[in-house]
Tab-separated table of C-alpha atoms in Angstrom:
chain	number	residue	atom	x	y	z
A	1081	UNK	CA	81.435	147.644	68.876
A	1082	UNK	CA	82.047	147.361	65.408
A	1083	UNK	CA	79.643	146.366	63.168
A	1084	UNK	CA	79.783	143.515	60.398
A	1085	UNK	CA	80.390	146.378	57.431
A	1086	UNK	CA	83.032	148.535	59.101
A	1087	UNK	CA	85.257	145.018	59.660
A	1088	UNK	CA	84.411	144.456	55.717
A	1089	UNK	CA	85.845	147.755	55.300
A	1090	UNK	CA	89.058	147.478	57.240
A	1091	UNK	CA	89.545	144.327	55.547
A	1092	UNK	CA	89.252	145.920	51.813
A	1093	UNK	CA	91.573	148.150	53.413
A	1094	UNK	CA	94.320	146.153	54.358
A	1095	UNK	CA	94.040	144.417	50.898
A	1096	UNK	CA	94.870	147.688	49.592
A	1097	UNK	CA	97.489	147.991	51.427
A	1098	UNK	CA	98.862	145.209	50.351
A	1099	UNK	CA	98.484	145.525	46.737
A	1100	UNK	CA	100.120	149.380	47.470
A	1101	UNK	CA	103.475	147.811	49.388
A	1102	UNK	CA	103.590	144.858	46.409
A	1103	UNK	CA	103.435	147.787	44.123
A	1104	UNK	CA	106.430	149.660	45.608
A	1105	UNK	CA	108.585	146.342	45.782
A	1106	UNK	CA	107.654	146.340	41.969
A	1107	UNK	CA	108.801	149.656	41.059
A	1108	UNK	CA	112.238	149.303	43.575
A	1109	UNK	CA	112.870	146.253	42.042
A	1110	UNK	CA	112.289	147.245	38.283
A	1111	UNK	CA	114.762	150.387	39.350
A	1112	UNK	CA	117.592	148.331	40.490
A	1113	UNK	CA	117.337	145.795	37.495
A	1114	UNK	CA	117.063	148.626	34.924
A	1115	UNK	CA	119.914	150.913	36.834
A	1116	UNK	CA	122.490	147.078	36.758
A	1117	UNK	CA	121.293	146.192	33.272
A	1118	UNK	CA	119.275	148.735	31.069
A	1119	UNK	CA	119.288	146.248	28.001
A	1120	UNK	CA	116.187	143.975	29.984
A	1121	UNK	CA	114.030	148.004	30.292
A	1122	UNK	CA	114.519	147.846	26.341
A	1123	UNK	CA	113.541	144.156	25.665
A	1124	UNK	CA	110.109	144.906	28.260
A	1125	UNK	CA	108.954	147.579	26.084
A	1126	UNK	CA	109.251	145.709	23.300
A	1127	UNK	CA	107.396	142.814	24.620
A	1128	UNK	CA	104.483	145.960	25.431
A	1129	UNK	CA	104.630	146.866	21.879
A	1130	UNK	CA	104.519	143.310	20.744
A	1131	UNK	CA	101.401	142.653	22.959
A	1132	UNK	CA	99.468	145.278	21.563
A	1133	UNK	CA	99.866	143.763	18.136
A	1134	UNK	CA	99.098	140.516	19.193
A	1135	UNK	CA	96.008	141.431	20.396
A	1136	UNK	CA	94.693	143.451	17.025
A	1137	UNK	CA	96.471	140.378	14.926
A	1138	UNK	CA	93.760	137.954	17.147
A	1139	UNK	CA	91.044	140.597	16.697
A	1140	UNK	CA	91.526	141.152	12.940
A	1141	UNK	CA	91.279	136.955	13.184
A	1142	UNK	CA	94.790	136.506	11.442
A	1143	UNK	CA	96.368	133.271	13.385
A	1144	UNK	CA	99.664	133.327	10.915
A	1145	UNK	CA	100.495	136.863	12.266
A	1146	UNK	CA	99.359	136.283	15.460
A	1147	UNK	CA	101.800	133.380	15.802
A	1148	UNK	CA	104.799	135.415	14.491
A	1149	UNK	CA	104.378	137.964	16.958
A	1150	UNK	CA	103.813	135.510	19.720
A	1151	UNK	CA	106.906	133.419	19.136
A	1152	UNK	CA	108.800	136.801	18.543
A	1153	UNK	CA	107.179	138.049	22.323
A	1154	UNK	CA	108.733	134.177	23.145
A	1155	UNK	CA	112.024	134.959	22.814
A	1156	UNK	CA	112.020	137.815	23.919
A	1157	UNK	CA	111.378	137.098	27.055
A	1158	UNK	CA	113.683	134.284	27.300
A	1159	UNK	CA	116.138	136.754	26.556
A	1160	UNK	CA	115.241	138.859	29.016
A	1161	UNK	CA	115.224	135.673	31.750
A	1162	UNK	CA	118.201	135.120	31.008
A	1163	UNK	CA	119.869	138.130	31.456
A	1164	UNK	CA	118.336	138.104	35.084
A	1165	UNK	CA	119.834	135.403	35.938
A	1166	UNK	CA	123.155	136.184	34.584
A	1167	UNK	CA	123.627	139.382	36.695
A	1168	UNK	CA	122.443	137.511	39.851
A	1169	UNK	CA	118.731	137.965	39.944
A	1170	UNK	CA	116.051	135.403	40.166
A	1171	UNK	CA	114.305	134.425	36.801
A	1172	UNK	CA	110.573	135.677	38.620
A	1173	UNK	CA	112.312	138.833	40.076
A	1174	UNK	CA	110.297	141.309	37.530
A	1175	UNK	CA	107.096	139.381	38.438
A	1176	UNK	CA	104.508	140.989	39.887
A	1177	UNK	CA	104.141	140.661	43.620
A	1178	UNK	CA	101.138	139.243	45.201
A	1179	UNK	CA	100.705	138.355	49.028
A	1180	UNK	CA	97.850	136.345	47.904
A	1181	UNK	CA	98.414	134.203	44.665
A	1182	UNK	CA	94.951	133.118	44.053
A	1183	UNK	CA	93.130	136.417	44.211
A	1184	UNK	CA	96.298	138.670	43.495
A	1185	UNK	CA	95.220	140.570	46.405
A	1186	UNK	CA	92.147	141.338	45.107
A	1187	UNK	CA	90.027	139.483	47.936
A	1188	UNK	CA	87.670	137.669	45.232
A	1189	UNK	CA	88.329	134.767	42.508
A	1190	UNK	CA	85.771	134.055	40.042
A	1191	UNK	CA	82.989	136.381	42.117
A	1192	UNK	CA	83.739	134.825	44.895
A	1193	UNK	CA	85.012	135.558	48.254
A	1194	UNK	CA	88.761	134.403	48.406
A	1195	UNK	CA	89.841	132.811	51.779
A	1196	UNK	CA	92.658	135.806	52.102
A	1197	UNK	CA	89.528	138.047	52.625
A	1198	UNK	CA	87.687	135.636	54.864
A	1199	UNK	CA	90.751	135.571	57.291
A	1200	UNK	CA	90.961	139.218	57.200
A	1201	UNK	CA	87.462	139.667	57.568
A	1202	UNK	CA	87.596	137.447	60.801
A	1203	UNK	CA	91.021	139.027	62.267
A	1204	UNK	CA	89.750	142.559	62.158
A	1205	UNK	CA	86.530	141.296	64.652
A	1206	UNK	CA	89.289	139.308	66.384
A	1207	UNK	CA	91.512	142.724	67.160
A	1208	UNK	CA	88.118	144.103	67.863
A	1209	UNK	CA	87.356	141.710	70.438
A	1210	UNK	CA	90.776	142.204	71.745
A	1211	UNK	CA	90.883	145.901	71.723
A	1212	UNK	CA	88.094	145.727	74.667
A	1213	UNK	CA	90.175	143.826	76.883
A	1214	UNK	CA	93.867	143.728	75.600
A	1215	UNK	CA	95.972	140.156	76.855
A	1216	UNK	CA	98.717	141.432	78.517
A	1217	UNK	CA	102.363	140.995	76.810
A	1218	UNK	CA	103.892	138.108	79.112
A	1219	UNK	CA	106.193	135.021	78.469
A	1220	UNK	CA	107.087	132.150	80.140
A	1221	UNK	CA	110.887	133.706	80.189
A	1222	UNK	CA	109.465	136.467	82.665
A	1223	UNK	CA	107.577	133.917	84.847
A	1224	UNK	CA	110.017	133.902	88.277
A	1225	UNK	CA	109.256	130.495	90.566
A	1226	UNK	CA	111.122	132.160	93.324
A	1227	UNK	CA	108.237	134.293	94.336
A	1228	UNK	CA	106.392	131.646	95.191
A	1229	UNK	CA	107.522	130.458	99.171
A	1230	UNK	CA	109.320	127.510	99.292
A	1231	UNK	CA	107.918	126.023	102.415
A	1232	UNK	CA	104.779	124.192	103.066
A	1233	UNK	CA	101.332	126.293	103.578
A	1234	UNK	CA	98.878	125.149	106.441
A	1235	UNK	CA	97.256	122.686	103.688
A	1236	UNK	CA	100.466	120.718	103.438
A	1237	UNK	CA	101.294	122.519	100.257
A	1238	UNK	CA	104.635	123.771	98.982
A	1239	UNK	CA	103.577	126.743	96.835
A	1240	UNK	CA	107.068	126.625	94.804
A	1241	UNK	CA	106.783	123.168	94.083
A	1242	UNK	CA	103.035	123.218	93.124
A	1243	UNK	CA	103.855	126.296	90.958
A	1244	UNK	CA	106.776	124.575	89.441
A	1245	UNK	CA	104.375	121.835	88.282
A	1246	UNK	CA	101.721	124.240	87.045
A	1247	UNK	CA	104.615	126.158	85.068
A	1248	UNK	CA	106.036	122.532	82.871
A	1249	UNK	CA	102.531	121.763	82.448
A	1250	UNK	CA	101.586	125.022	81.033
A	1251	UNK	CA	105.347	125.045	78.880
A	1252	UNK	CA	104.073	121.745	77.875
A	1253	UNK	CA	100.577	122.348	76.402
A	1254	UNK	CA	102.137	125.729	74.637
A	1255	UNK	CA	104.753	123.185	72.944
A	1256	UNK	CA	102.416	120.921	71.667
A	1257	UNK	CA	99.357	122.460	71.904
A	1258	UNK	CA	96.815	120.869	68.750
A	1259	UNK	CA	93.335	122.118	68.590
A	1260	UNK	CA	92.116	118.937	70.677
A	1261	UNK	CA	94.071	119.625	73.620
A	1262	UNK	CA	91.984	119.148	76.580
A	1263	UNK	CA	90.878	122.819	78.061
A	1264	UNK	CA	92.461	124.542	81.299
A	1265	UNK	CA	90.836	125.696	84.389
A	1266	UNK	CA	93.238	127.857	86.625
A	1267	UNK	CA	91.770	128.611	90.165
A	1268	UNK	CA	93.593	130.353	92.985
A	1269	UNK	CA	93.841	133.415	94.865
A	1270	UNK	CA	94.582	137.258	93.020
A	1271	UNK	CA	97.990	137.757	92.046
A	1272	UNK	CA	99.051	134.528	91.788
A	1273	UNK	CA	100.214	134.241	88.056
A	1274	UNK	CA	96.870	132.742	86.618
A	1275	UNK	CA	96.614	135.475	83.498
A	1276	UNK	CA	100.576	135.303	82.873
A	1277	UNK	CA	101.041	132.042	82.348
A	1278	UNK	CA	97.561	131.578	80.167
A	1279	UNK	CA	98.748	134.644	77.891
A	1280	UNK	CA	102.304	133.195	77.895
A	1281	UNK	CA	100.357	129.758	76.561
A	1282	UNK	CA	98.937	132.486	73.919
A	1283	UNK	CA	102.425	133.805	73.259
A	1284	UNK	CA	103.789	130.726	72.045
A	1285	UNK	CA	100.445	129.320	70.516
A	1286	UNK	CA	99.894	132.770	68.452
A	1287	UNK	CA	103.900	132.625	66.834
A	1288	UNK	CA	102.732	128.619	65.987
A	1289	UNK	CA	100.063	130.429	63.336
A	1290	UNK	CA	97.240	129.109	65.379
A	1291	UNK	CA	94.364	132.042	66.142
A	1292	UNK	CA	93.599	132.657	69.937
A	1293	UNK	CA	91.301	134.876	71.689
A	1294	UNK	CA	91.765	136.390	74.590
A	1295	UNK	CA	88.743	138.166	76.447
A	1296	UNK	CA	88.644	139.242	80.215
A	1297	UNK	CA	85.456	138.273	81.477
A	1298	UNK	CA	84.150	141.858	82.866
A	1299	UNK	CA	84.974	143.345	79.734
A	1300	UNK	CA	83.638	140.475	77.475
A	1301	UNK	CA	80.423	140.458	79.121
A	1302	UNK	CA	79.781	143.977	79.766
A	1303	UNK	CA	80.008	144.131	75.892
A	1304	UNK	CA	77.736	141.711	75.453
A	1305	UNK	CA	74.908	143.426	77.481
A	1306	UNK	CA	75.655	146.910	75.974
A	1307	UNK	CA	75.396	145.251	72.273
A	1308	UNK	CA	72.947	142.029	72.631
A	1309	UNK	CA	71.492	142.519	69.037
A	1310	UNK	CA	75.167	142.659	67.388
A	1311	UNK	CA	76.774	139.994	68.984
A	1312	UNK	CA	76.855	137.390	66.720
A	1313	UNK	CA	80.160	137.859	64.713
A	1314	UNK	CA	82.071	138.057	68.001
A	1315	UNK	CA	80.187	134.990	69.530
A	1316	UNK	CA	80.853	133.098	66.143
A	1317	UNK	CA	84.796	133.753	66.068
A	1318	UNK	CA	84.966	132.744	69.946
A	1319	UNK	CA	83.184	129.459	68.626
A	1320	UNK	CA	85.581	128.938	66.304
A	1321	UNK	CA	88.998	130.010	66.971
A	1322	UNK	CA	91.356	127.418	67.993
A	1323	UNK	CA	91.880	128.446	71.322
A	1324	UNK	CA	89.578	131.091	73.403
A	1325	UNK	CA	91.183	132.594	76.914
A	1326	UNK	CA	88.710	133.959	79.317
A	1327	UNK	CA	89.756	135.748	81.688
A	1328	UNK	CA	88.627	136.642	85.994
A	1329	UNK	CA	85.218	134.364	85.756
A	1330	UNK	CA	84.160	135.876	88.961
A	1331	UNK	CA	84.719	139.296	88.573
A	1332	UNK	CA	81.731	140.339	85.603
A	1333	UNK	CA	78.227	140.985	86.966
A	1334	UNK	CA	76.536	138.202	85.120
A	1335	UNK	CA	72.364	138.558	83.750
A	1336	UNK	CA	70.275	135.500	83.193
A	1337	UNK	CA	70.983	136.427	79.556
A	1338	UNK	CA	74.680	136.882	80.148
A	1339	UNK	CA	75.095	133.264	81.726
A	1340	UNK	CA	73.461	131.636	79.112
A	1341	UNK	CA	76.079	133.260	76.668
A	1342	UNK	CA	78.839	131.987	79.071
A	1343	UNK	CA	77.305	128.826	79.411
A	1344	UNK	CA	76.796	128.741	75.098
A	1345	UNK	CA	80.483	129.653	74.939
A	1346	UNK	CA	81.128	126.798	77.589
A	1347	UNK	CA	79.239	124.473	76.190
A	1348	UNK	CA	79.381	124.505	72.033
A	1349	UNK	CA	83.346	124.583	72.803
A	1350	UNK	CA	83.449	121.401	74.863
A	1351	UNK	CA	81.079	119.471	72.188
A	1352	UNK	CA	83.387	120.616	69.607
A	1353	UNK	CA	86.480	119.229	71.338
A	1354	UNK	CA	88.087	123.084	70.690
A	1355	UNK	CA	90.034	123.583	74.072
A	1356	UNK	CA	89.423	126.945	76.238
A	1357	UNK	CA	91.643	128.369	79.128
A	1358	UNK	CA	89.676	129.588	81.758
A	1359	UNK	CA	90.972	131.355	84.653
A	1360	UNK	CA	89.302	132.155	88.162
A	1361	UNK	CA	89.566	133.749	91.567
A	1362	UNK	CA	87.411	131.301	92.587
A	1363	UNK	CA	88.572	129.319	95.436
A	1364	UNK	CA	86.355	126.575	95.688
A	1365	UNK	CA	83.802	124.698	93.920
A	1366	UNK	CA	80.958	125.554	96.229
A	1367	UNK	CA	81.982	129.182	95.217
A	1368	UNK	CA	81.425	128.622	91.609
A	1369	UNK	CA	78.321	126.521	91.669
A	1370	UNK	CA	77.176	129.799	94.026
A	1371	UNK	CA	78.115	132.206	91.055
A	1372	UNK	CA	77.260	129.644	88.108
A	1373	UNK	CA	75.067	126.946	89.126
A	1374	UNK	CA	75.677	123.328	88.840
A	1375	UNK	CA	75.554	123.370	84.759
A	1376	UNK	CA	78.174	125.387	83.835
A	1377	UNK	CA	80.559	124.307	87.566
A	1378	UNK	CA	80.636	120.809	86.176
A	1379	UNK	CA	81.658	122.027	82.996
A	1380	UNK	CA	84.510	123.885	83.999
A	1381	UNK	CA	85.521	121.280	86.924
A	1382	UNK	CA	84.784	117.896	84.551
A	1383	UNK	CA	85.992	118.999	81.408
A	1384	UNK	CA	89.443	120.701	82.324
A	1385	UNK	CA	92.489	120.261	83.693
A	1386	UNK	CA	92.198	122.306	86.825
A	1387	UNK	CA	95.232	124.014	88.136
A	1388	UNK	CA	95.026	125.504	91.227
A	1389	UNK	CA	97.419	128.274	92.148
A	1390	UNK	CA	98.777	128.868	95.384
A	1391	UNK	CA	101.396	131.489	97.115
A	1392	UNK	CA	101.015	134.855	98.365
A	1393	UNK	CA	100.517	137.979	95.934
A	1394	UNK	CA	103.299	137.901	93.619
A	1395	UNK	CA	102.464	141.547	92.158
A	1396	UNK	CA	103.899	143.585	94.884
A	1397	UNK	CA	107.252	141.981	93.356
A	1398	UNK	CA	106.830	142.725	89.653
């Protein structure tokens, strides 16, 4: 797992990144504007020139000359803006480029740690976190309702028509999902759709700008064991990320210390009104308070909107 530092790193790295693709853009555009009109390469080395002896004219302390050369550096580059636009270009179009206006891509303002960083900072623990356990690519577009049979089961259930439901209410919450949605429990069988139409919720929310997490729970929780001192980072950005997918609850092999992380997770989301989609093999509810306990089952059955998936194994199919 990696460790505080090394995302710090990546995060300086993809700064410089940045500030290396602004810097070709810079040097394409300055080619294409010198190449058109070579008369606005002229007038920006003589602003250069006239910036130098601005700066000794303030240093020596003499405000008349300092003044000349300024209003003289004035013009000039009105000149120059206006020669921009008259061959089609943008008045800012020799401006440097910054992805981040407030630390020019620098990560800090003032000393301090700019938000640009911060996000960065948090994404590469997010694609960490993801890395382990990968969401798989899926869309409600690839979601087929004619898998499902269309004829009652022996509970009095038509499979199609419950799945058609499940599918408009999941379309629905992706369309207007806010972070105080209520959170999702999906229950049913194997195969049954459960993780496609959660990570086609994440599809939509994701391309919205909003920051999801998704985390099978085998491979969230084996990760946890295996790293229990260095867990914190991860545990914070599940906390706090506006909406957190896990996975299979059922399938991990779950400590004492393990279930009180689940139950954490569980728990700090619901009092913070920050929605979760939880998915499940689990059948029933005596099955879960078997696997959970009563603490965490009426979390997950009080607190969501359950779904529960029926049909036969739709995989064969795919």
């Amino acid at each position: 797992m990696a460790t505080s530092t090394e995302n710090i790193s990546l995060a300086n790295d993809t700064l410089a990144r940045r500030r290396q693709q602004n810097s070709t853009i810079m040097m394409h555009r300055q080619a294409e504007v010198f190449a058109l009109v070579p008369e606005i390469e002229e007038i920006g080395y003589e602003i250069t020139s006239l910036g130098a002896k601005y700066t000794m004219a303030t240093l020596a302390k003499n405000a008349e000359r300092a003044a000349e050369i300024k209003q003289k550096m004035t013009a000039l580059q009105d000149k120059q803006t206006n020669l921009l636009l008259h061959s089609g270009f943008a008045a800012d179009y020799l401006e440097p480029v910054f992805t981040c206006s407030e630390c020019r891509d620098k990560g800090f303002v003032n000393g301090k740690i700019c938000t640009c960083l911060k996000q960065e900072i948090v994404k590469q623990r997010q694609n960490m976190l993801t890395a382990l356990s990968p969401a798989p690519k899926t869309t409600f577009e690839d979601f087929h309702l004619d898998y499902y049979p269309d004829k009652a089961d022996d509970n009095g259930i038509n499979p199609r028509q419950q799945m058609a439901n499940i599918f408009e209410y999941c379309k629905s919450f992706a369309e207007n999902f806010s972070t105080d949605v209520k959170s999702i429990f999906m229950y049913g069988s194997s195969g049954l759709g459960k993780t496609h139409l959660s990570c086609a919720i994440a599809d939509v929310c994701l391309k919205k700008g909003f920051v999801v997490m998704y985390a099978s729970s085998q491979s969230l929780f084996e990760q946890i064991e295996q790293n229990k001192h260095n867990v914190h980072h991860m545990l914070n950005d599940i906390m706090n990320c506006d909406l957190f997918i896990l996975d299979d609850l059922g399938t991990e092999y779950l400590t004492y210390y393990g279930q009180s992380i689940l139950y954490n997770i569980i728990n700090t989301r619901m009092i913070n009104g920050t929605p979760c989609i939880y998915t499940s093999n689990l059948t029933s509810e005596k099955d879960l308070v078997k696997k959970y306990g009563e603490k965490i089952t009426s979390r997950l059955m009080g607190n969501c909107d359950s779904l529960y998936f029926v049909g036969n194994d739709i995989r064969p199919k795919l």
